[in-house]
Amino acid sequence: MDLFRAKRVYRFIPIGAAATFMFWAFAHFGVNEHLLYRGPHPEGFNPYYPPPPPFAGPPPPYPPPEDYHIPAPPVTKWSERASAVKDAFRHAYGGYQEYAGEHDELLPVTNGSVDNFNGWRLTMVDSLDTMLIMGLHDEFQETIPVLANMTFALREGAYAPFFETVIRYLGGLLSAYALSGEPILLTRADDLGRVLLPAFNTTYGLPMYAVNTVSGKTRMGWTGANILWAEALSCQMEYKYLAHLTGRREYFDRVERIMDLMNDADVKDNQFATKWHVMTGKPTSSQFSVGAFADSAHEYLLKQWLLTGKSEPKARDMYLRDVEAILNNLLYVSANRELLYVTDTINGSPTHNFEHLSCFLPGLLALGAHTLDLPTRDRQLHEWAARGLAYTCWITYADHETGLGPDEMYMTRMPVDAEHPKGGRWMELVQGWDAEGQPGGLPPGLKEVPPEKESTKRDYYAMKSDYMLRPETVESFYVMWRTTGDEIWRERGWEVFQAIEREARTASGYASLASVEKSPARLKDEMPSFFTAETLKYLYLLFTDEELIPLDRWVFNTEAHPLPVFEWSNWEKERYGIASAPSQGQTRPPSDV
């Protein structure tokens, strides 16, 4: 009986072999029809969709071939400084791996960990493109198995903050995919982009504060039914690039609907409010600002236009309207050293608060002046404002014993008098300078003055004296150097890096400072992920002679994740309605996909 059964089994061998062959043939020849990353293509099947990663110059393709050889660059002052920043990243990321590798961020004083952004290993994801840019391929390779098993699932009752999750996690995955071509990164980005979509399920498409990635439930944040302008307009770069890679119309439609809403909104003097009601789609505050509530929204107007190959004039035109309002209403000159600063207004009245977060603005203005086809006078104004603001950001660092700048300041304003009825408003001062024949050759607010170590003699006092390892100042230094060629911005960046090494370094990483006033500084037990994602990245790029991320081929999101410039194809323009924008006063209807 056993022999008979054995012989009967042999009859199934040919059938098994045939089934195996058929399965192989289907997998081999049928995979091109899989629709996971393939959108409809009216011109016929496109075997190269999604488009391959651009590899626009360095960094080298990942993983490098065995015979791939990069000639060793000559050792220079700047290459040594770039190497020092790379060592700082290794130290910070190594400490994170050792003490917090399964969590979001390192506690660098106590060698602990914290899950403050979903518990999905934030510092790792936020640092992926930094590793690639610095050529740390071994560290990058170690992340791939972790990412392959990542699900982005949250327990019931837990919520992912939409804004932070998009700019840090989704932006980090997309940038690392663009730089490496690693397919799992695009798969995970698509997964994450999809599970965040329920945040847009509101009357006018404005995103809710947070979403559960399993149930799709959403909740409000500390602003209640209001959404910050930065939260509403800092998802377009990520979702448009993801739409380009996947062909998913819903990704484009959801974020473009917000652009339509803002473009058609009845906004007085182009001063976009910092808060908007999620259910009515109307502004709910009288504040106009480039600070914490609005900062990255200003960025994404220009950067959307650049990212999509300058093919979306609506974004460009909104940026130009926005910047005109900023220059006319938010820029002032201080009373003592005549420093140019940017503040905010409430009901049209300036508060004269100046935030470290606002130090992104000089870099943005410089980028716009470098890439936009502006009238000569407008270009001049943008460049002047960029230079003056960047210097003020620098001097707030140089003024302090630690060599690092405070998080928020109150500026001493010029008095309101017959000569200056606007009390030091920059555009008024520039007009007066023009009328006098431009004495001295430099407009008001651009004179470079020495640091002031005596706090009572400064043009400001610190409202928040801590330094949070923020990137905005060195971000602007990087863009200023790349757009002007002036190496003074590199030298200033080096002084900032030396101060970080001296004041913020711990045994396992780098820590925020409780106060910038005295050295050695008292430390706070935190190392935000943006330190490795942004601050060290911009410093490394600032000290690298070769332009690793050319500004005409890559665009940084607000978390310093570079995304490659792309052009919408004709079928994409037709599918997404890019060529025929909604008429004035009408918002984009919900997606039908």
Coordinates of C-alpha atoms in Angstrom, one line a residue:
M1 CA 0.0 0.0 0.0
D2 CA 2.8 2.4 0.9
L3 CA 4.5 1.7 -2.5
F4 CA 1.3 2.3 -4.3
R5 CA 0.7 5.6 -2.6
A6 CA 4.3 6.7 -3.4
K7 CA 3.8 5.8 -7.1
R8 CA 0.5 7.7 -7.2
V9 CA 2.2 10.8 -5.8
Y10 CA 4.6 10.8 -8.8
R11 CA 1.6 11.5 -11.1
F12 CA 1.3 15.0 -9.7
I13 CA 4.9 16.0 -10.4
P14 CA 4.1 17.1 -14.1
I15 CA 1.1 19.0 -12.9
G16 CA 3.1 20.8 -10.2
A17 CA 5.8 21.7 -12.7
A18 CA 3.3 23.1 -15.1
A19 CA 1.6 25.1 -12.4
T20 CA 5.0 26.5 -11.3
F21 CA 5.8 27.5 -14.9
M22 CA 2.4 29.3 -15.3
F23 CA 2.9 31.2 -12.0
W24 CA 6.4 32.3 -13.1
A25 CA 5.1 33.4 -16.5
F26 CA 2.3 35.4 -15.0
A27 CA 4.7 37.1 -12.5
H28 CA 7.3 37.8 -15.2
F29 CA 5.1 38.9 -18.1
G30 CA 2.0 40.1 -16.3
V31 CA 3.6 42.4 -13.7
N32 CA 3.8 45.3 -16.1
E33 CA 0.0 45.5 -15.9
H34 CA -0.1 46.0 -12.2
L35 CA -1.7 49.3 -11.3
L36 CA 0.0 50.0 -8.0
Y37 CA 2.2 52.7 -9.5
R38 CA 0.6 53.0 -12.9
G39 CA -1.9 55.7 -13.8
P40 CA -3.9 55.8 -17.0
H41 CA -1.9 56.8 -20.0
P42 CA -4.0 57.9 -22.9
E43 CA -1.1 57.7 -25.3
G44 CA -0.6 54.0 -24.6
F45 CA 1.3 51.8 -22.1
N46 CA 4.2 53.5 -20.6
P47 CA 6.8 51.0 -19.4
Y48 CA 8.7 53.6 -17.5
Y49 CA 5.9 54.8 -15.2
P50 CA 6.6 55.9 -12.5
P51 CA 9.5 58.0 -13.9
P52 CA 12.8 56.7 -12.6
P53 CA 14.5 58.8 -9.9
P54 CA 16.3 61.7 -11.5
F55 CA 19.9 61.3 -10.1
A56 CA 20.5 64.9 -11.0
G57 CA 24.2 64.8 -10.3
P58 CA 25.7 63.9 -6.9
P59 CA 25.1 62.2 -4.6
P60 CA 26.0 59.0 -6.4
P61 CA 23.4 56.3 -7.1
Y62 CA 22.5 54.0 -4.3
P63 CA 23.8 51.4 -3.9
P64 CA 27.0 52.2 -5.8
P65 CA 28.4 49.5 -8.1
E66 CA 31.4 47.5 -6.8
D67 CA 33.7 49.3 -9.2
Y68 CA 32.1 52.7 -8.6
H69 CA 34.9 55.1 -7.5
I70 CA 34.6 58.7 -6.4
P71 CA 38.0 60.5 -6.8
A72 CA 39.0 61.9 -3.4
P73 CA 38.6 65.6 -3.5
P74 CA 41.5 67.8 -2.5
V75 CA 41.6 68.6 1.2
T76 CA 40.6 72.2 1.7
K77 CA 39.4 74.3 4.6
W78 CA 35.9 73.8 3.5
S79 CA 36.2 70.0 2.9
E80 CA 37.5 69.7 6.4
R81 CA 34.6 71.7 7.8
A82 CA 32.1 69.6 5.8
S83 CA 33.8 66.5 7.3
A84 CA 33.3 67.9 10.8
V85 CA 29.6 68.3 10.1
K86 CA 29.4 64.7 8.9
D87 CA 31.1 63.6 12.1
A88 CA 28.6 65.5 14.1
F89 CA 25.8 63.8 12.2
R90 CA 27.4 60.4 12.9
H91 CA 27.6 61.3 16.6
A92 CA 24.0 62.5 16.8
Y93 CA 22.5 59.6 14.8
G94 CA 24.7 57.0 16.5
G95 CA 23.4 58.2 19.9
Y96 CA 19.9 58.0 18.6
Q97 CA 20.4 54.5 17.3
E98 CA 21.9 53.3 20.6
Y99 CA 19.5 54.8 23.0
A100 CA 16.3 55.6 21.0
G101 CA 16.5 53.6 17.8
E102 CA 12.9 52.2 18.1
H103 CA 11.4 55.5 19.1
D104 CA 11.0 59.0 17.6
E105 CA 13.7 61.1 19.2
L106 CA 16.7 60.9 21.5
L107 CA 16.8 62.5 25.0
P108 CA 20.5 63.5 24.8
V109 CA 21.1 64.4 28.4
T110 CA 19.6 61.3 30.1
N111 CA 20.2 58.9 27.2
G112 CA 16.5 58.2 27.0
S113 CA 13.9 58.2 24.3
V114 CA 10.5 59.8 23.5
D115 CA 7.7 59.0 21.1
N116 CA 6.3 62.4 20.3
F117 CA 5.4 62.0 16.6
N118 CA 3.5 58.7 16.1
G119 CA 6.3 56.3 17.3
W120 CA 7.4 55.5 13.8
R121 CA 11.2 56.1 14.3
L122 CA 10.9 59.8 13.3
T123 CA 14.6 60.6 13.5
M124 CA 15.5 57.7 11.3
V125 CA 13.0 58.6 8.6
D126 CA 13.7 62.3 8.8
S127 CA 17.5 61.6 8.4
L128 CA 17.4 59.3 5.4
D129 CA 18.2 61.9 2.8
T130 CA 20.9 63.4 5.0
M131 CA 22.7 60.0 5.0
L132 CA 22.5 59.8 1.2
I133 CA 23.7 63.4 0.7
M134 CA 26.6 62.8 3.1
G135 CA 27.5 59.5 1.4
L136 CA 26.7 57.4 4.5
H137 CA 25.4 54.4 2.5
D138 CA 26.0 51.8 5.2
E139 CA 23.8 53.7 7.6
F140 CA 21.1 54.1 5.0
Q141 CA 21.2 50.5 4.0
E142 CA 20.6 49.5 7.6
T143 CA 17.2 51.3 7.5
I144 CA 15.7 49.4 4.6
P145 CA 14.6 46.3 6.5
V146 CA 13.0 48.5 9.1
L147 CA 11.2 50.5 6.5
A148 CA 10.1 47.4 4.7
N149 CA 8.2 46.3 7.8
M150 CA 6.7 49.7 8.7
T151 CA 2.9 49.8 8.6
F152 CA 2.1 53.3 9.9
A153 CA -0.7 51.8 12.0
L154 CA -1.9 53.6 15.1
R155 CA -3.9 52.1 18.0
E156 CA -7.5 53.2 18.5
G157 CA -7.5 56.7 20.1
A158 CA -4.1 57.7 18.8
Y159 CA -3.8 60.3 16.1
A160 CA -1.0 61.4 13.7
P161 CA -0.6 65.2 13.4
F162 CA -1.2 65.8 9.7
F163 CA 1.2 68.7 9.2
E164 CA 4.2 67.2 11.0
T165 CA 3.6 63.8 9.5
V166 CA 3.5 65.1 6.0
I167 CA 6.6 67.3 6.1
R168 CA 8.7 65.0 8.1
Y169 CA 7.7 61.4 7.3
L170 CA 6.2 61.7 3.9
G171 CA 8.7 64.3 2.7
G172 CA 11.6 62.2 4.1
L173 CA 10.5 59.0 2.3
L174 CA 9.9 60.8 -1.0
S175 CA 13.2 62.6 -0.9
A176 CA 15.1 59.4 0.0
Y177 CA 13.4 57.6 -2.9
A178 CA 14.3 60.4 -5.3
L179 CA 18.0 60.3 -4.2
S180 CA 18.3 56.5 -4.0
G181 CA 15.7 54.8 -6.3
E182 CA 15.0 52.3 -3.5
P183 CA 11.5 51.0 -4.4
I184 CA 10.4 50.3 -0.9
L185 CA 10.6 54.0 -0.1
L186 CA 8.0 54.8 -2.8
T187 CA 5.8 52.0 -1.6
R188 CA 5.9 53.3 1.9
A189 CA 5.3 56.9 0.8
D190 CA 2.3 55.7 -1.1
D191 CA 1.0 53.8 1.9
L192 CA 1.4 56.8 4.2
G193 CA 0.0 59.3 1.7
R194 CA -3.1 57.2 1.3
V195 CA -3.8 56.6 5.0
L196 CA -3.5 60.4 5.7
L197 CA -6.2 61.3 3.1
P198 CA -9.1 61.2 5.5
A199 CA -7.8 64.4 7.0
F200 CA -9.1 66.2 3.9
N201 CA -12.7 65.0 4.4
T202 CA -14.0 68.4 5.4
T203 CA -16.5 70.8 3.8
Y204 CA -13.9 72.8 2.0
G205 CA -11.1 70.3 1.9
L206 CA -9.0 72.0 4.6
P207 CA -7.2 69.3 6.6
M208 CA -8.1 68.4 10.1
Y209 CA -5.4 68.6 12.7
A210 CA -4.8 64.9 13.1
V211 CA -6.0 61.5 11.7
N212 CA -6.0 57.9 12.9
T213 CA -4.3 56.0 10.1
V214 CA -6.3 52.8 10.7
S215 CA -9.9 54.0 11.3
G216 CA -9.6 57.3 9.3
K217 CA -11.1 59.2 12.3
T218 CA -9.9 62.7 12.7
R219 CA -9.8 65.2 15.5
M220 CA -9.2 68.9 16.1
G221 CA -6.1 70.3 17.7
W222 CA -5.4 73.1 20.1
T223 CA -6.9 75.7 17.7
G224 CA -10.3 73.9 17.8
A225 CA -12.1 74.1 14.5
N226 CA -9.4 76.4 13.0
I227 CA -6.5 75.3 10.9
L228 CA -3.3 77.2 10.8
W229 CA -2.3 78.7 7.4
A230 CA 1.0 76.7 7.6
E231 CA -0.9 73.5 8.1
A232 CA -3.3 74.1 5.2
L233 CA -0.6 75.0 2.6
S234 CA 2.4 72.8 3.5
C235 CA 1.3 69.5 1.9
Q236 CA 1.1 70.5 -1.7
M237 CA 4.8 69.8 -2.6
E238 CA 4.7 66.3 -1.1
Y239 CA 1.3 65.2 -2.5
K240 CA 1.9 66.7 -6.0
Y241 CA 5.2 64.8 -6.3
L242 CA 3.5 61.7 -5.0
A243 CA 0.7 62.1 -7.6
H244 CA 3.4 62.4 -10.3
L245 CA 5.1 59.2 -9.2
T246 CA 1.9 57.1 -8.7
G247 CA -0.6 58.6 -11.1
R248 CA -3.2 58.9 -8.3
R249 CA -5.4 61.8 -9.1
E250 CA -6.8 62.0 -5.6
Y251 CA -3.4 63.1 -4.3
F252 CA -3.3 66.1 -6.6
D253 CA -7.0 67.0 -6.3
R254 CA -7.0 67.1 -2.5
V255 CA -4.2 69.6 -2.2
E256 CA -5.0 71.7 -5.2
R257 CA -8.5 72.3 -3.9
I258 CA -6.9 74.1 -1.0
M259 CA -4.9 76.2 -3.4
D260 CA -8.1 77.1 -5.3
L261 CA -9.8 78.1 -2.0
M262 CA -6.9 80.4 -1.0
N263 CA -6.5 81.9 -4.5
D264 CA -10.2 82.8 -4.7
A265 CA -10.5 84.0 -1.1
D266 CA -11.5 87.5 -0.3
V267 CA -8.3 88.6 1.4
K268 CA -7.7 92.2 2.2
D269 CA -4.5 93.6 0.6
N270 CA -3.3 90.0 0.0
Q271 CA -2.6 89.6 3.8
F272 CA -3.5 85.9 4.3
A273 CA -4.7 85.3 7.9
T274 CA -2.9 82.8 10.1
K275 CA -6.1 80.8 11.0
W276 CA -8.9 79.5 8.8
H277 CA -12.1 77.7 9.9
V278 CA -12.2 74.1 8.7
M279 CA -16.0 74.1 8.2
T280 CA -16.5 77.5 6.6
G281 CA -13.3 77.9 4.7
K282 CA -13.1 81.5 5.9
P283 CA -10.3 83.3 7.8
T284 CA -10.9 83.6 11.5
S285 CA -8.0 85.8 12.7
S286 CA -6.7 89.2 11.9
Q287 CA -3.0 88.3 12.2
F288 CA -0.7 88.4 9.2
S289 CA 2.6 86.7 9.9
V290 CA 5.6 84.8 8.6
G291 CA 6.2 83.2 12.0
A292 CA 5.1 79.9 13.5
F293 CA 1.5 79.9 12.3
A294 CA 2.2 80.7 8.7
D295 CA 5.9 80.3 7.8
S296 CA 6.0 77.3 5.5
A297 CA 2.8 78.3 3.7
H298 CA 4.7 81.3 2.2
E299 CA 7.5 78.9 1.2
Y300 CA 5.2 76.4 -0.6
L301 CA 3.7 79.1 -2.9
L302 CA 7.0 79.7 -4.6
K303 CA 8.3 76.1 -4.2
Q304 CA 5.3 74.5 -5.8
W305 CA 5.9 76.6 -8.9
L306 CA 9.6 75.6 -9.0
L307 CA 9.0 71.9 -8.2
T308 CA 6.5 71.4 -11.1
G309 CA 8.9 72.9 -13.7
K310 CA 7.4 76.4 -13.4
S311 CA 4.2 75.1 -14.9
E312 CA 1.7 76.3 -12.4
P313 CA 1.4 80.1 -12.7
K314 CA -1.3 80.3 -10.0
A315 CA 1.2 79.3 -7.3
R316 CA 3.8 81.8 -8.7
D317 CA 1.2 84.6 -8.8
M318 CA 0.0 83.9 -5.3
Y319 CA 3.6 84.1 -4.1
L320 CA 4.2 87.5 -5.8
R321 CA 1.0 88.9 -4.2
D322 CA 2.1 87.4 -0.8
V323 CA 5.6 88.8 -0.9
E324 CA 4.4 92.3 -1.9
A325 CA 2.2 92.3 1.2
I326 CA 5.1 91.1 3.4
L327 CA 7.5 93.8 2.1
N328 CA 4.9 96.5 2.5
N329 CA 3.5 95.6 5.9
L330 CA 5.9 93.3 8.0
L331 CA 9.4 94.7 7.5
Y332 CA 10.7 97.3 10.0
V333 CA 14.0 98.8 11.0
S334 CA 15.1 98.9 14.7
A335 CA 15.8 102.1 16.5
N336 CA 19.4 101.6 17.7
R337 CA 21.6 99.8 15.2
E338 CA 19.0 100.1 12.4
L339 CA 18.6 96.3 11.9
L340 CA 16.0 95.1 9.4
Y341 CA 13.6 92.6 10.9
V342 CA 10.3 91.0 10.0
T343 CA 7.4 91.0 12.5
D344 CA 3.6 90.3 12.3
T345 CA 0.5 92.5 12.5
I346 CA -2.8 92.1 14.2
N347 CA -5.6 94.3 12.8
G348 CA -2.9 96.0 10.8
S349 CA -0.8 97.0 13.8
P350 CA 2.7 95.6 14.1
T351 CA 3.6 93.6 17.3
H352 CA 7.4 94.0 16.7
N353 CA 7.9 90.4 17.7
F354 CA 10.7 88.7 15.7
E355 CA 10.9 84.9 15.7
H356 CA 13.8 82.6 14.9
L357 CA 11.4 80.7 12.8
S358 CA 11.0 83.7 10.6
C359 CA 14.7 83.5 9.6
F360 CA 13.7 81.2 6.7
L361 CA 12.4 84.3 4.9
P362 CA 15.7 85.8 3.7
G363 CA 16.5 82.4 2.0
L364 CA 13.1 82.4 0.4
L365 CA 13.4 85.9 -0.9
A366 CA 16.8 85.2 -2.3
L367 CA 15.5 82.0 -4.0
G368 CA 12.7 84.0 -5.5
A369 CA 14.9 86.7 -6.7
H370 CA 17.2 84.1 -8.2
T371 CA 14.5 82.1 -10.0
L372 CA 11.6 84.6 -10.9
D373 CA 11.5 86.8 -13.9
L374 CA 11.1 90.0 -11.9
P375 CA 11.2 93.7 -12.9
T376 CA 14.6 95.2 -12.0
R377 CA 13.2 97.2 -9.1
D378 CA 11.3 94.3 -7.6
R379 CA 14.3 92.0 -7.8
Q380 CA 16.4 94.7 -6.1
L381 CA 13.9 95.0 -3.2
H382 CA 13.8 91.2 -2.8
E383 CA 17.6 91.0 -2.7
W384 CA 18.0 93.9 -0.3
A385 CA 15.4 92.5 2.1
A386 CA 17.0 89.0 1.9
R387 CA 20.5 90.5 2.7
G388 CA 19.3 92.7 5.5
L389 CA 17.2 90.1 7.2
A390 CA 19.8 87.4 6.9
Y391 CA 22.3 89.7 8.6
T392 CA 19.9 90.4 11.4
C393 CA 19.4 86.7 12.0
W394 CA 23.2 86.4 12.1
I395 CA 23.7 89.3 14.5
T396 CA 21.2 87.8 17.0
Y397 CA 23.6 84.8 17.2
A398 CA 26.8 86.9 17.4
D399 CA 25.4 89.1 20.1
H400 CA 25.3 86.3 22.7
E401 CA 27.9 84.7 24.8
T402 CA 27.0 81.2 23.5
G403 CA 27.2 82.3 19.8
L404 CA 23.6 81.1 19.3
G405 CA 20.4 83.0 18.9
P406 CA 17.3 83.2 21.0
D407 CA 13.9 81.7 19.8
E408 CA 11.9 84.9 20.0
M409 CA 12.6 88.6 20.5
Y410 CA 10.8 91.9 21.0
M411 CA 12.4 94.5 18.8
T412 CA 12.9 98.2 19.8
R413 CA 10.9 100.1 17.2
M414 CA 11.7 103.6 15.8
P415 CA 9.5 106.3 17.3
V416 CA 6.5 107.5 15.3
D417 CA 7.0 111.1 14.4
A418 CA 6.4 113.5 11.6
E419 CA 9.4 112.2 9.7
H420 CA 8.5 108.6 10.2
P421 CA 4.7 108.3 10.5
K422 CA 4.9 104.5 10.2
G423 CA 7.6 104.2 12.9
G424 CA 10.4 102.6 11.0
R425 CA 8.5 100.7 8.3
W426 CA 11.1 99.6 5.9
M427 CA 9.4 100.4 2.6
E428 CA 8.7 104.0 3.8
L429 CA 12.4 104.4 4.7
V430 CA 13.5 103.0 1.4
Q431 CA 11.2 105.5 -0.4
G432 CA 12.7 108.4 1.6
W433 CA 16.2 107.1 0.8
D434 CA 15.4 107.0 -2.9
A435 CA 14.0 110.6 -2.7
E436 CA 17.3 111.8 -1.2
G437 CA 19.3 110.3 -4.0
Q438 CA 20.2 107.0 -2.3
P439 CA 23.0 108.4 0.0
G440 CA 25.7 105.9 1.0
G441 CA 24.6 103.4 -1.7
L442 CA 22.9 101.0 0.8
P443 CA 19.2 101.3 1.7
P444 CA 18.1 101.5 5.3
G445 CA 18.5 98.3 7.3
L446 CA 21.4 96.9 5.4
K447 CA 24.3 98.4 7.3
E448 CA 26.4 95.7 9.0
V449 CA 27.1 96.6 12.6
P450 CA 29.3 94.9 15.1
P451 CA 27.8 92.5 17.7
E452 CA 26.7 93.9 21.0
K453 CA 27.5 91.8 24.0
E454 CA 25.8 94.2 26.5
S455 CA 22.2 93.1 26.6
T456 CA 20.9 96.6 27.6
K457 CA 22.4 98.1 24.5
R458 CA 20.9 95.8 22.0
D459 CA 17.9 96.5 19.7
Y460 CA 15.8 93.8 21.3
Y461 CA 15.2 91.7 24.4
A462 CA 14.6 88.0 24.3
M463 CA 11.1 86.9 25.0
K464 CA 12.2 83.2 24.7
S465 CA 15.9 82.9 25.3
D466 CA 16.3 79.2 24.5
Y467 CA 18.0 77.8 21.3
M468 CA 16.2 74.8 20.0
L469 CA 18.8 73.5 17.4
R470 CA 16.6 75.2 14.8
P471 CA 17.8 75.3 11.1
E472 CA 16.2 78.5 9.7
T473 CA 19.2 80.8 10.1
V474 CA 21.8 78.4 8.5
E475 CA 19.2 77.5 5.8
S476 CA 19.1 81.1 4.7
F477 CA 23.0 81.3 4.9
Y478 CA 23.1 78.3 2.5
V479 CA 20.7 79.9 0.0
M480 CA 22.4 83.3 0.3
W481 CA 25.7 81.7 -0.5
R482 CA 24.5 79.7 -3.4
T483 CA 22.6 82.7 -5.0
T484 CA 25.2 85.4 -4.3
G485 CA 28.5 83.6 -4.2
D486 CA 29.5 85.6 -1.1
E487 CA 31.5 83.3 1.2
I488 CA 30.9 85.5 4.2
W489 CA 27.7 83.4 4.7
R490 CA 29.9 80.2 4.9
E491 CA 32.1 81.8 7.5
R492 CA 29.1 82.8 9.5
G493 CA 27.8 79.3 9.2
W494 CA 31.0 77.9 10.5
E495 CA 30.9 80.1 13.6
V496 CA 27.3 78.8 14.2
F497 CA 28.5 75.2 13.9
Q498 CA 31.4 75.8 16.3
A499 CA 29.0 77.3 18.8
I500 CA 26.7 74.2 18.5
E501 CA 29.7 71.9 19.1
R502 CA 30.9 73.9 22.0
E503 CA 27.5 74.5 23.7
A504 CA 25.1 71.7 22.7
R505 CA 27.1 68.5 22.3
T506 CA 26.5 65.7 24.8
A507 CA 27.9 62.2 25.2
S508 CA 25.1 60.8 23.0
G509 CA 24.0 63.7 20.8
Y510 CA 23.2 67.4 20.8
A511 CA 20.8 69.2 23.1
S512 CA 18.7 72.4 22.9
L513 CA 19.9 75.2 25.1
A514 CA 17.7 76.6 27.9
S515 CA 19.3 80.1 27.4
V516 CA 21.7 81.6 25.0
E517 CA 22.8 84.3 27.4
K518 CA 25.6 82.5 29.4
S519 CA 28.3 80.0 28.4
P520 CA 28.4 77.1 29.2
A521 CA 24.7 76.9 28.6
R522 CA 22.2 74.9 30.6
L523 CA 20.9 72.1 28.4
K524 CA 17.3 70.9 27.7
D525 CA 16.9 67.1 27.4
E526 CA 15.7 67.1 23.7
M527 CA 17.2 66.6 20.3
P528 CA 14.5 67.4 17.7
S529 CA 14.6 65.3 14.5
F530 CA 15.0 68.5 12.5
F531 CA 18.5 68.8 13.8
T532 CA 19.7 65.9 11.8
A533 CA 17.2 66.4 9.0
E534 CA 17.8 70.2 8.5
T535 CA 20.4 71.9 10.6
L536 CA 23.3 69.5 10.0
K537 CA 22.2 69.0 6.3
Y538 CA 22.2 72.7 5.5
L539 CA 25.6 73.2 7.3
Y540 CA 27.1 70.3 5.3
L541 CA 25.8 71.7 2.0
L542 CA 27.1 75.1 3.0
F543 CA 30.6 73.8 3.5
T544 CA 30.7 71.5 0.4
D545 CA 32.2 73.3 -2.6
E546 CA 30.4 71.1 -5.1
E547 CA 26.7 71.9 -5.4
L548 CA 25.3 68.4 -4.4
I549 CA 21.7 69.5 -4.6
P550 CA 21.5 72.1 -7.4
L551 CA 18.8 74.7 -6.7
D552 CA 17.6 74.6 -10.3
R553 CA 17.0 70.9 -10.2
W554 CA 15.9 70.2 -6.6
V555 CA 13.5 72.0 -4.3
F556 CA 13.7 71.7 -0.5
N557 CA 10.4 71.1 1.4
T558 CA 10.1 72.9 4.7
E559 CA 11.8 70.0 6.5
A560 CA 14.8 70.3 4.2
H561 CA 13.9 67.2 2.2
P562 CA 15.0 67.9 -1.4
L563 CA 12.5 66.8 -4.1
P564 CA 13.5 66.8 -7.8
V565 CA 12.0 69.3 -10.2
F566 CA 9.6 67.6 -12.7
E567 CA 7.3 68.6 -15.5
W568 CA 3.7 67.5 -15.8
S569 CA 3.2 65.4 -19.0
N570 CA 0.3 66.3 -21.3
W571 CA -1.8 63.4 -20.0
E572 CA -1.2 64.5 -16.4
K573 CA -2.2 68.1 -17.2
E574 CA -5.4 66.8 -18.7
R575 CA -6.1 64.3 -15.9
Y576 CA -5.4 66.8 -13.1
G577 CA -7.0 69.8 -14.8
I578 CA -3.8 71.8 -14.7
A579 CA -4.3 73.4 -18.1
S580 CA -7.8 74.6 -17.3
A581 CA -7.9 76.0 -13.8
P582 CA -11.2 76.5 -12.0
S583 CA -13.0 79.8 -12.8
Q584 CA -12.7 82.7 -10.4
G585 CA -14.7 82.3 -7.3
Q586 CA -15.2 78.5 -7.6
T587 CA -13.3 75.9 -5.7
R588 CA -12.3 72.5 -7.1
P589 CA -14.9 69.8 -6.5
P590 CA -14.1 66.7 -4.6
S591 CA -12.1 64.1 -6.5
D592 CA -14.0 61.4 -8.4
V593 CA -11.2 58.9 -7.9

